[in-house]
Tab-separated table of C-alpha atoms and ligand atoms in Angstrom:
chain	number	residue	atom	x	y	z
A	1	MET	CA	23.883	4.299	4.666
A	2	ARG	CA	21.464	3.662	7.505
A	3	LEU	CA	17.659	1.427	6.895
A	4	THR	CA	15.654	1.130	9.855
A	5	ILE	CA	12.378	-0.795	9.228
A	6	LEU	CA	9.621	-0.180	11.539
A	7	GLY	CA	7.933	-3.261	10.982
A	8	GLY	CA	10.940	-5.209	10.858
A	9	GLY	CA	8.900	-8.866	11.962
A	10	GLY	CA	6.512	-8.251	9.018
A	11	PHE	CA	6.702	-11.157	5.926
A	12	ARG	CA	7.733	-8.828	3.407
A	13	VAL	CA	11.245	-7.671	4.999
A	14	PRO	CA	12.783	-9.940	3.143
A	15	LEU	CA	11.384	-8.488	0.483
A	16	VAL	CA	13.025	-5.514	0.514
A	17	TYR	CA	16.014	-6.800	2.414
A	18	GLY	CA	16.343	-8.923	-0.978
A	19	ALA	CA	15.968	-6.084	-3.150
A	20	LEU	CA	19.388	-4.248	-1.473
A	21	LEU	CA	21.432	-7.459	-1.579
A	22	GLY	CA	21.461	-7.194	-5.461
A	23	ASP	CA	22.630	-3.207	-5.062
A	24	HIS	CA	26.255	-3.119	-4.777
A	25	ALA	CA	27.285	0.421	-5.615
A	26	GLU	CA	29.205	3.167	-3.778
A	27	GLY	CA	26.540	4.772	-1.511
A	28	ARG	CA	24.170	1.914	-0.628
A	29	VAL	CA	22.676	0.820	2.523
A	30	THR	CA	25.146	-1.382	5.108
A	31	GLU	CA	23.247	-1.563	8.070
A	32	VAL	CA	19.444	-2.318	8.287
A	33	VAL	CA	18.079	-2.142	11.525
A	34	LEU	CA	14.945	-4.378	12.217
A	35	HIS	CA	12.478	-2.780	14.785
A	36	ASP	CA	9.044	-4.441	15.786
A	37	LEU	CA	7.215	-4.832	19.071
A	38	ASP	CA	7.524	-8.502	18.887
A	39	ALA	CA	10.805	-10.187	19.236
A	40	GLU	CA	10.100	-13.395	18.176
A	41	ARG	CA	8.771	-12.055	14.503
A	42	LEU	CA	12.291	-10.034	15.124
A	43	ASP	CA	13.500	-13.058	14.993
A	44	ALA	CA	12.018	-15.359	12.576
A	45	VAL	CA	12.353	-11.988	9.615
A	46	SER	CA	16.197	-12.523	11.433
A	47	ARG	CA	16.890	-16.158	9.853
A	48	VAL	CA	15.196	-15.315	6.750
A	49	LEU	CA	18.171	-13.149	5.913
A	50	ALA	CA	19.786	-13.981	7.162
A	51	GLU	CA	20.470	-16.661	5.103
A	52	GLN	CA	19.433	-14.738	1.941
A	53	ALA	CA	22.561	-12.819	2.937
A	54	ALA	CA	24.625	-15.940	2.806
A	55	GLY	CA	27.135	-15.934	0.381
A	56	VAL	CA	26.911	-11.966	0.026
A	57	PRO	CA	30.136	-10.685	0.831
A	58	ASP	CA	29.046	-7.040	1.019
A	59	ALA	CA	25.279	-7.833	2.561
A	60	PRO	CA	23.930	-4.981	4.931
A	61	ARG	CA	24.599	-5.722	8.078
A	62	VAL	CA	21.481	-6.411	10.176
A	63	ARG	CA	20.080	-5.552	14.239
A	64	ALA	CA	17.009	-6.042	15.319
A	65	THR	CA	15.619	-4.249	19.127
A	66	THR	CA	12.164	-3.598	20.214
A	67	ASP	CA	12.686	-0.438	21.165
A	68	LEU	CA	11.644	2.556	18.497
A	69	ASP	CA	13.934	5.455	19.979
A	70	GLU	CA	16.864	3.703	20.043
A	71	ALA	CA	16.310	2.224	16.107
A	72	LEU	CA	15.472	6.176	14.537
A	73	ARG	CA	18.080	7.826	16.134
A	74	GLY	CA	20.982	7.356	13.161
A	75	ALA	CA	18.851	6.211	10.705
A	76	ASP	CA	19.187	7.698	6.944
A	77	PHE	CA	16.121	6.304	5.739
A	78	VAL	CA	13.190	4.256	7.415
A	79	PHE	CA	10.937	2.408	6.322
A	80	SER	CA	6.975	2.274	7.973
A	81	ALA	CA	5.223	-1.111	6.795
A	82	ILE	CA	3.244	-1.862	10.349
A	83	ARG	CA	0.624	-2.611	11.142
A	84	VAL	CA	-1.941	-1.868	13.868
A	85	GLY	CA	-3.992	-4.933	15.145
A	86	GLY	CA	-1.886	-6.846	12.982
A	87	LEU	CA	-3.907	-9.658	10.511
A	88	GLU	CA	-6.010	-10.222	13.948
A	89	GLY	CA	-7.359	-6.767	12.917
A	90	ARG	CA	-7.812	-6.821	8.936
A	91	ALA	CA	-10.259	-10.141	9.951
A	92	GLU	CA	-12.314	-8.000	12.520
A	93	ASP	CA	-12.103	-4.776	9.668
A	94	GLU	CA	-13.810	-7.009	7.025
A	95	ARG	CA	-16.163	-9.144	9.149
A	96	VAL	CA	-17.747	-5.945	11.087
A	97	ALA	CA	-18.241	-4.262	7.667
A	98	LEU	CA	-19.496	-7.498	5.526
A	99	ALA	CA	-22.370	-8.126	8.646
A	100	GLN	CA	-23.905	-4.420	7.704
A	101	GLY	CA	-23.371	-5.352	3.977
A	102	VAL	CA	-19.691	-3.132	3.129
A	103	LEU	CA	-16.517	-3.691	1.955
A	104	GLY	CA	-14.349	-4.550	4.422
A	105	GLN	CA	-11.084	-4.547	2.593
A	106	GLU	CA	-8.094	-2.710	4.121
A	107	THR	CA	-7.950	0.068	2.254
A	108	VAL	CA	-10.977	0.940	-0.091
A	109	GLY	CA	-13.835	1.666	1.987
A	110	ALA	CA	-15.038	0.981	5.826
A	111	GLY	CA	-12.579	-1.391	6.410
A	112	GLY	CA	-9.834	1.146	4.649
A	113	ILE	CA	-11.605	3.919	7.590
A	114	ALA	CA	-11.522	1.421	10.212
A	115	TYR	CA	-7.827	0.911	9.867
A	116	GLY	CA	-7.670	4.139	8.798
A	117	LEU	CA	-8.529	5.011	12.479
A	118	ARG	CA	-6.382	2.650	14.575
A	119	THR	CA	-2.863	2.917	12.613
A	120	VAL	CA	-3.082	6.959	12.284
A	121	PRO	CA	-2.838	7.867	15.969
A	122	VAL	CA	0.291	5.179	15.755
A	123	ALA	CA	1.361	6.896	12.380
A	124	VAL	CA	1.191	10.568	13.942
A	125	ASP	CA	3.604	9.018	16.921
A	126	ILE	CA	6.137	7.028	14.374
A	127	ALA	CA	6.348	10.671	12.575
A	128	ARG	CA	6.960	13.699	15.727
A	129	ARG	CA	9.972	10.646	16.830
A	130	VAL	CA	11.261	10.504	13.197
A	131	ALA	CA	11.750	14.563	13.353
A	132	ARG	CA	12.916	14.655	16.704
A	133	LEU	CA	15.370	11.832	16.310
A	134	ALA	CA	16.083	11.673	12.958
A	135	PRO	CA	15.027	14.928	11.903
A	136	ASP	CA	17.259	14.313	8.571
A	137	ALA	CA	15.946	11.161	7.379
A	138	TRP	CA	13.760	9.987	4.719
A	139	LEU	CA	10.361	7.977	5.719
A	140	ILE	CA	9.319	5.877	3.602
A	141	ASN	CA	5.749	4.806	4.509
A	142	PHE	CA	4.739	1.364	3.195
A	143	THR	CA	1.942	1.113	5.570
A	144	ASN	CA	-2.098	0.987	4.354
A	145	PRO	CA	-4.172	2.880	4.057
A	146	ALA	CA	-1.120	4.688	2.442
A	147	GLY	CA	-2.160	7.913	1.173
A	148	LEU	CA	-4.015	8.656	4.020
A	149	VAL	CA	-0.830	7.876	6.671
A	150	THR	CA	1.209	9.677	4.225
A	151	GLU	CA	-1.137	12.109	3.907
A	152	ALA	CA	-1.055	12.570	8.425
A	153	MET	CA	2.766	12.165	8.779
A	154	SER	CA	3.327	14.482	6.217
A	155	ARG	CA	1.745	17.371	8.423
A	156	HIS	CA	4.393	16.564	10.561
A	157	LEU	CA	7.347	16.247	8.535
A	158	GLY	CA	6.860	17.970	5.352
A	159	ASP	CA	7.715	16.146	1.974
A	160	ARG	CA	10.178	14.472	3.847
A	161	VAL	CA	7.327	11.507	3.736
A	162	ILE	CA	6.858	9.708	0.986
A	163	GLY	CA	3.830	7.140	0.412
A	164	ILE	CA	5.021	3.985	-1.912
A	165	CYS	CA	2.473	1.639	-4.017
A	166	ASP	CA	3.471	-0.636	-6.013
A	167	SER	CA	0.107	-1.563	-7.995
A	168	PRO	CA	0.352	1.874	-10.691
A	169	VAL	CA	4.043	0.623	-11.396
A	170	GLY	CA	2.767	-2.943	-11.713
A	171	LEU	CA	-0.477	-0.915	-13.656
A	172	GLY	CA	2.433	0.334	-15.968
A	173	ARG	CA	3.968	-2.245	-16.591
A	174	ARG	CA	1.364	-4.537	-17.909
A	175	ILE	CA	-0.149	-1.937	-19.798
A	176	ALA	CA	3.416	-1.497	-21.693
A	177	ARG	CA	3.687	-4.854	-22.203
A	178	VAL	CA	1.097	-5.447	-23.673
A	179	LEU	CA	1.235	-2.758	-25.697
A	180	GLY	CA	4.813	-4.104	-26.896
A	181	VAL	CA	6.566	-1.057	-25.354
A	182	ASN	CA	9.654	-0.726	-23.552
A	183	PRO	CA	8.344	0.905	-20.458
A	184	ARG	CA	11.434	3.028	-19.531
A	185	GLU	CA	11.272	4.422	-22.652
A	186	ALA	CA	7.216	5.312	-21.804
A	187	TRP	CA	5.390	7.891	-19.950
A	188	ILE	CA	2.723	6.923	-17.910
A	189	ASP	CA	-0.086	9.177	-17.402
A	190	TYR	CA	-0.952	8.160	-14.248
A	191	VAL	CA	-2.980	10.152	-11.291
A	192	GLY	CA	-5.035	9.969	-8.556
A	193	LEU	CA	-5.215	8.805	-4.778
A	194	ASN	CA	-3.372	5.782	-3.529
A	195	HIS	CA	-5.715	2.726	-5.009
A	196	LEU	CA	-7.906	4.882	-5.860
A	197	GLY	CA	-5.728	5.886	-9.447
A	198	TRP	CA	-6.661	5.738	-13.835
A	199	VAL	CA	-3.658	5.697	-16.468
A	200	ARG	CA	-5.007	7.736	-19.102
A	201	GLY	CA	-2.293	8.000	-21.198
A	202	LEU	CA	0.730	6.610	-22.138
A	203	ARG	CA	3.027	8.563	-24.288
A	204	VAL	CA	6.211	6.938	-26.405
A	205	ALA	CA	8.163	9.489	-27.691
A	206	GLY	CA	5.337	12.334	-27.715
A	207	ARG	CA	2.635	9.848	-29.863
A	208	ASP	CA	-0.318	8.444	-27.015
A	209	GLN	CA	-0.256	4.845	-27.390
A	210	LEU	CA	-3.494	4.473	-25.254
A	211	PRO	CA	-6.126	4.675	-27.788
A	212	ARG	CA	-4.516	1.409	-29.256
A	213	LEU	CA	-4.853	-0.902	-26.544
A	214	LEU	CA	-8.541	0.146	-25.954
A	215	ALA	CA	-9.332	-0.137	-29.524
A	216	ASP	CA	-8.254	-3.499	-29.653
A	217	PRO	CA	-10.142	-6.075	-27.874
A	218	THR	CA	-7.749	-8.906	-28.198
A	219	LEU	CA	-5.148	-6.695	-26.051
A	220	LEU	CA	-7.539	-5.463	-23.515
A	221	GLY	CA	-8.292	-9.085	-22.853
A	222	SER	CA	-4.497	-10.228	-22.156
A	223	PHE	CA	-4.024	-8.197	-18.946
A	224	GLU	CA	-4.992	-7.935	-15.508
A	225	GLU	CA	-6.719	-4.896	-14.720
A	226	GLY	CA	-8.600	-5.402	-18.682
A	227	ARG	CA	-10.028	-9.015	-17.828
A	228	LEU	CA	-11.017	-7.871	-14.200
A	229	PHE	CA	-13.243	-4.585	-15.642
A	230	GLY	CA	-13.610	-5.379	-19.050
A	231	ALA	CA	-12.877	-4.371	-22.695
A	232	ASP	CA	-16.479	-2.508	-22.919
A	233	TRP	CA	-16.314	-0.726	-19.069
A	234	LEU	CA	-12.787	0.752	-20.597
A	235	ARG	CA	-13.884	2.270	-23.407
A	236	SER	CA	-16.376	3.291	-22.017
A	237	LEU	CA	-14.195	4.865	-19.490
A	238	GLY	CA	-10.917	6.045	-21.736
A	239	ALA	CA	-8.810	4.590	-19.034
A	240	VAL	CA	-7.568	1.703	-17.190
A	241	PRO	CA	-8.083	2.285	-13.488
A	242	ASN	CA	-6.129	1.171	-10.394
A	243	GLU	CA	-7.821	-2.633	-9.585
A	244	TYR	CA	-8.915	-1.344	-6.026
A	245	LEU	CA	-11.572	0.671	-8.840
A	246	HIS	CA	-13.283	-2.879	-9.268
A	247	TYR	CA	-14.447	-2.755	-5.403
A	248	TYR	CA	-15.858	0.605	-6.680
A	249	TYR	CA	-16.950	-0.065	-10.437
A	250	PHE	CA	-18.306	-3.758	-9.205
A	251	ASN	CA	-18.895	-3.120	-5.383
A	252	ARG	CA	-21.878	-5.254	-5.343
A	253	GLU	CA	-19.865	-8.091	-6.659
A	254	THR	CA	-17.360	-8.267	-4.598
A	255	VAL	CA	-18.904	-7.429	-1.500
A	256	CYS	CA	-20.907	-10.898	-2.573
A	257	ALA	CA	-18.183	-12.789	-3.304
A	258	TYR	CA	-16.408	-11.618	0.702
A	259	GLN	CA	-19.591	-12.559	2.029
A	260	GLN	CA	-19.550	-15.913	0.945
A	261	ALA	CA	-16.031	-17.223	-0.037
A	262	GLU	CA	-14.714	-19.276	2.688
A	263	LYS	CA	-12.210	-17.159	4.149
A	264	THR	CA	-11.755	-13.395	4.105
A	265	ARG	CA	-8.256	-12.540	2.897
A	266	GLY	CA	-7.048	-10.637	6.253
A	267	ALA	CA	-8.504	-13.794	7.809
A	268	PHE	CA	-6.468	-16.448	5.666
A	269	LEU	CA	-2.987	-13.965	5.478
A	270	ARG	CA	-3.641	-14.283	9.133
A	271	ASP	CA	-3.616	-17.990	9.471
A	272	GLN	CA	-1.551	-18.447	6.768
A	273	GLN	CA	1.217	-16.297	8.747
A	274	ALA	CA	0.652	-17.977	12.155
A	275	ARG	CA	1.943	-20.648	10.223
A	276	PHE	CA	5.040	-19.600	9.501
A	277	TYR	CA	5.911	-17.890	12.063
A	278	GLU	CA	4.927	-20.816	13.917
A	279	GLU	CA	7.128	-23.407	11.934
A	280	LEU	CA	10.002	-20.610	12.359
A	281	ARG	CA	10.087	-21.465	15.832
A	282	ASP	CA	11.733	-24.543	15.206
A	283	PRO	CA	15.609	-23.069	15.339
A	284	ASN	CA	15.759	-25.774	12.978
A	285	ALA	CA	13.516	-25.006	10.611
A	286	PRO	CA	14.398	-23.420	7.186
A	287	ALA	CA	14.065	-19.833	7.323
A	288	LEU	CA	14.114	-18.862	3.430
A	289	ASP	CA	12.421	-21.787	1.629
A	290	ALA	CA	8.952	-21.540	4.640
A	291	TRP	CA	8.683	-17.645	3.763
A	292	ASN	CA	9.644	-18.305	-0.196
A	293	ARG	CA	6.599	-21.117	-0.090
A	294	THR	CA	4.170	-18.764	2.399
A	295	ARG	CA	5.058	-15.927	-0.368
A	296	ALA	CA	4.119	-17.843	-3.461
A	297	GLU	CA	1.240	-18.444	-2.131
A	298	ARG	CA	-0.244	-14.916	-0.995
A	299	GLU	CA	0.975	-14.075	-4.685
A	300	ALA	CA	-1.283	-16.499	-6.500
A	301	THR	CA	-3.780	-16.285	-3.899
A	302	TYR	CA	-4.314	-11.758	-4.823
A	303	MET	CA	-7.631	-10.466	-5.147
A	304	ALA	CA	-8.633	-14.114	-5.800
A	305	GLU	CA	-12.305	-13.024	-5.238
A	306	ASN	CA	-11.860	-9.858	-7.337
A	307	ARG	CA	-10.834	-12.140	-10.498
A	308	GLN	CA	-13.140	-15.068	-9.667
A	309	THR	CA	-16.482	-12.853	-9.969
A	310	ALA	CA	-14.784	-10.793	-13.046
A	311	GLY	CA	-14.335	-14.593	-14.544
A	312	ALA	CA	-10.542	-13.423	-15.187
A	313	GLY	CA	-8.872	-16.585	-14.729
A	314	GLU	CA	-5.463	-16.960	-13.058
A	315	ARG	CA	-2.762	-14.367	-12.380
A	316	GLU	CA	-0.025	-14.223	-14.773
A	317	ALA	CA	3.334	-15.356	-13.860
A	318	ASP	CA	5.102	-12.439	-14.645
A	319	ASP	CA	2.888	-10.437	-12.142
A	320	LEU	CA	4.086	-13.175	-8.940
A	321	SER	CA	6.978	-11.000	-8.512
A	322	GLY	CA	5.661	-7.730	-6.359
A	323	GLY	CA	7.680	-4.585	-7.092
A	324	TYR	CA	7.418	-2.206	-3.903
A	325	GLU	CA	10.525	-3.389	-3.089
A	326	LYS	CA	12.034	-2.114	-6.619
A	327	VAL	CA	10.034	0.522	-5.447
A	328	ALA	CA	11.365	1.594	-2.199
A	329	LEU	CA	15.088	0.617	-3.550
A	330	ALA	CA	14.955	2.583	-6.779
A	331	LEU	CA	13.163	6.253	-5.091
A	332	MET	CA	16.335	5.621	-2.200
A	333	ARG	CA	18.470	5.812	-4.868
A	334	ALA	CA	17.791	8.406	-5.727
A	335	ILE	CA	17.634	10.937	-3.011
A	336	ALA	CA	20.472	8.995	-1.662
A	337	ARG	CA	22.995	9.735	-4.871
A	338	ASP	CA	20.836	12.041	-6.180
A	339	GLU	CA	20.090	9.821	-9.335
A	340	ARG	CA	17.220	11.755	-10.976
A	341	THR	CA	14.379	9.803	-11.972
A	342	THR	CA	10.442	9.235	-12.727
A	343	LEU	CA	7.985	7.660	-10.189
A	344	ILE	CA	5.172	6.573	-9.709
A	345	LEU	CA	4.767	8.188	-5.868
A	346	ASN	CA	1.973	9.197	-2.496
A	347	VAL	CA	3.198	12.969	-2.178
A	348	ARG	CA	1.797	16.341	-1.132
A	349	ASN	CA	-0.266	17.883	-4.400
A	350	ARG	CA	1.073	21.080	-4.587
A	351	GLY	CA	-0.578	22.249	-7.227
A	352	SER	CA	-0.245	19.467	-9.733
A	353	LEU	CA	-3.535	18.279	-9.638
A	354	SER	CA	-5.956	21.229	-9.466
A	355	ALA	CA	-9.019	20.017	-7.822
A	356	LEU	CA	-7.060	19.248	-4.620
A	357	ASP	CA	-5.809	22.028	-1.953
A	358	SER	CA	-1.714	21.969	-2.001
A	359	GLU	CA	-1.719	20.117	0.936
A	360	ALA	CA	-3.732	16.791	-0.036
A	361	VAL	CA	-1.563	13.159	-0.686
A	362	VAL	CA	-2.297	12.789	-4.140
A	363	GLU	CA	-0.620	9.344	-5.989
A	364	ILE	CA	1.152	11.227	-9.100
A	365	PRO	CA	4.057	10.958	-11.555
A	366	CYS	CA	6.780	12.948	-9.876
A	367	LEU	CA	10.692	13.708	-10.037
A	368	VAL	CA	13.471	12.543	-7.665
A	369	ASP	CA	16.594	13.549	-7.234
A	370	ALA	CA	18.242	14.221	-3.794
A	371	SER	CA	16.152	17.725	-2.643
A	372	GLY	CA	13.336	14.450	-2.857
A	373	ALA	CA	10.171	13.911	-4.748
A	374	HIS	CA	8.308	16.706	-6.995
A	375	PRO	CA	4.821	16.488	-8.232
A	376	VAL	CA	4.623	16.663	-11.622
A	377	SER	CA	1.635	19.272	-12.778
A	378	ALA	CA	-1.436	16.211	-14.671
A	379	GLY	CA	-4.580	18.162	-16.506
A	380	PRO	CA	-7.146	17.893	-14.973
A	381	LEU	CA	-9.119	14.289	-14.284
A	382	PRO	CA	-12.147	13.723	-16.372
A	383	GLY	CA	-15.326	14.593	-13.893
A	384	HIS	CA	-16.120	11.130	-12.719
A	385	ALA	CA	-12.762	10.581	-11.431
A	386	THR	CA	-12.736	14.135	-9.356
A	387	GLY	CA	-16.436	13.280	-8.153
A	388	LEU	CA	-14.429	9.870	-6.572
A	389	VAL	CA	-11.249	11.952	-5.704
A	390	CYS	CA	-12.285	14.999	-3.830
A	391	ALA	CA	-15.307	12.488	-2.194
A	392	VAL	CA	-12.160	10.140	-0.983
A	393	LYS	CA	-10.133	12.729	0.441
A	394	ALA	CA	-12.965	14.509	2.168
A	395	VAL	CA	-13.380	10.285	3.876
A	396	GLU	CA	-10.245	10.916	4.705
A	397	ARG	CA	-10.505	14.521	6.003
A	398	GLU	CA	-12.429	12.944	8.547
A	399	VAL	CA	-10.429	10.150	9.562
A	400	LEU	CA	-7.840	12.705	10.148
A	401	ALA	CA	-10.141	15.045	12.278
A	402	ALA	CA	-11.329	12.358	14.232
A	403	ALA	CA	-8.094	10.817	14.767
A	404	GLU	CA	-7.080	13.859	16.252
A	405	SER	CA	-10.061	15.532	18.310
A	406	GLY	CA	-11.334	11.332	19.048
A	407	SER	CA	-14.965	12.594	18.137
A	408	ARG	CA	-16.583	9.785	17.631
A	409	ALA	CA	-19.010	11.666	16.103
A	410	THR	CA	-16.506	12.814	13.177
A	411	ALA	CA	-15.919	9.232	13.169
A	412	VAL	CA	-19.565	8.773	12.366
A	413	LYS	CA	-19.585	11.533	9.997
A	414	ALA	CA	-16.368	10.146	7.698
A	415	PHE	CA	-17.799	6.137	7.095
A	416	ALA	CA	-20.743	8.176	6.398
A	417	LEU	CA	-19.592	9.746	4.035
A	418	HIS	CA	-17.871	7.425	1.976
A	419	PRO	CA	-18.952	6.473	-1.833
A	420	LEU	CA	-19.603	3.084	-0.555
A	421	VAL	CA	-21.305	3.659	2.569
A	422	ASP	CA	-24.961	3.202	1.586
A	423	SER	CA	-26.821	5.098	4.726
A	424	VAL	CA	-25.676	7.482	7.487
A	425	ASN	CA	-27.737	4.549	10.100
A	426	VAL	CA	-24.776	2.191	8.499
A	427	ALA	CA	-22.128	4.091	9.412
A	428	ARG	CA	-23.064	4.642	13.016
A	429	ARG	CA	-23.736	0.240	13.369
A	430	LEU	CA	-19.921	0.293	12.185
A	431	VAL	CA	-18.763	2.925	14.443
A	432	GLU	CA	-20.387	0.623	17.346
A	433	ASP	CA	-18.923	-2.378	16.133
A	434	TYR	CA	-15.539	-1.629	15.451
A	435	THR	CA	-15.247	0.639	18.849
A	436	ARG	CA	-16.256	-2.987	20.736
A	437	VAL	CA	-13.790	-5.703	18.179
A	438	HIS	CA	-10.881	-2.792	18.266
A	439	PRO	CA	-9.476	-1.857	21.733
A	440	GLY	CA	-7.315	0.330	19.086
A	441	LEU	CA	-10.196	2.691	19.231
A	442	ALA	CA	-11.200	3.640	22.773
A	443	TYR	CA	-9.794	6.825	21.896
A	444	LEU	CA	-12.904	7.437	20.003
A	445	ARG	CA	-14.975	9.236	23.062
A	446	GLN	CA	-19.271	9.914	23.333
A	447	ARG	CA	-19.335	13.364	21.621
B	1	G6P	C1	-0.506	-4.924	-3.733
B	1	G6P	C2	-0.932	-3.324	-2.870
B	1	G6P	C3	-0.209	-3.047	-1.435
B	1	G6P	C4	-0.915	-4.203	-0.565
B	1	G6P	C5	-0.394	-4.934	-1.427
B	1	G6P	C6	-0.998	-6.917	-0.465
B	1	G6P	O1	0.468	-4.517	-3.961
B	1	G6P	O2	-0.448	-2.163	-3.818
B	1	G6P	O3	-1.017	-1.987	-0.335
B	1	G6P	O4	-0.111	-4.416	0.749
B	1	G6P	O5	-0.802	-5.503	-2.436
B	1	G6P	O6	-1.997	-7.250	-0.815
B	1	G6P	P1	-2.158	-8.464	0.512
B	1	G6P	O7	-3.747	-8.127	0.002
B	1	G6P	O8	-1.266	-9.834	0.016
B	1	G6P	O9	-2.204	-8.958	2.072
B	2	MN	MN1	-0.852	-0.267	-2.252
């Protein structure tokens, strides 16, 4: 079984490899091909993986290449975890947006649109190559903004592309823990778009346990999302939102906090990772040790500004271990070995959410087996959630249209229609400024 990782020189690749190292069963991944544009980063990450594999007799073989087509040929699974424009691009996305008084987060608001506009053309090129060179492969998309990028790829790969994110699983796990419920025995009624979903219920043996949580301020104060949103607001909503909804419900405060921060998240990670790759230029540097240290710091500072505005304190130890590699491995196992399971994934809607058309990629519980991921039909969203989901999906569609046509006016429309962009004039200035700083947006022409 061969797994190809696009963005193979990326910082989070060792997480995936670590998960593979724990899988000794028949049908496991035996070969990993890393692809990246940057040979030096490939070398650095390969060294981390080699140290991880030490002493594991059945560790998957690792090969690295900068040739995309060669990386794709013969792949059974392709993970796409690319970052178009690098972390420098992410920092620019934030800076430009904040200068206009709006949010520049990589997946939410203006920043997410800018990142999407840069990434979609590259993702579409990859999808076309996969369709041609590895037509039977499954593509697992980690690349943010994950929902939008998955939808762009699905136009070429159909249901063979599946988007993943660890936020919903993390949220479900936290709620289950607080309620004293085994997450494996709970049905988590989570639905929405990527980074824009809500847990509406958590059923154990048919009984919804969420009302018990919503009624108890102490329980609500004992986990990340409870502290971020506050007990009163969660009770008003009657649901627990994905942590990324903090940027919507507390937009003014989060924009302010980001404007005042010493460094934005992208700038922090840009500098932090530059140090990591620099450290590994020394051939004798302990690679895994440097990676572990860097990762711990990244995890501890995740969404720090949001927690600060909410007075939510530090992250809990249990929340620092990530988890997206576990979702990825569970998904691959289910498909490759027909191990039937349920996972929250980004797939085409196909009637599961009545407010959206069937081609719209949504984030929803899916039954997964050898035939792929099948969304489970979800009850209708409450009005407030329908409003946001439909508005943001409309924005995503404008981003896809702009990427296809190269129309600048369509790009302006995408920014202007976003609920977190408060004026058409702001949208115009965002397109001006983003096209000035990002060479990857040169395709947006004046028409
Ligand atoms: C969460 C999100 C991902 C994001 C990751 C890292 O897991 O769901 O989409 O990539 O955090 O965020 P960071 O700010 O550290 O890049
Ligand atoms: Mn995510």
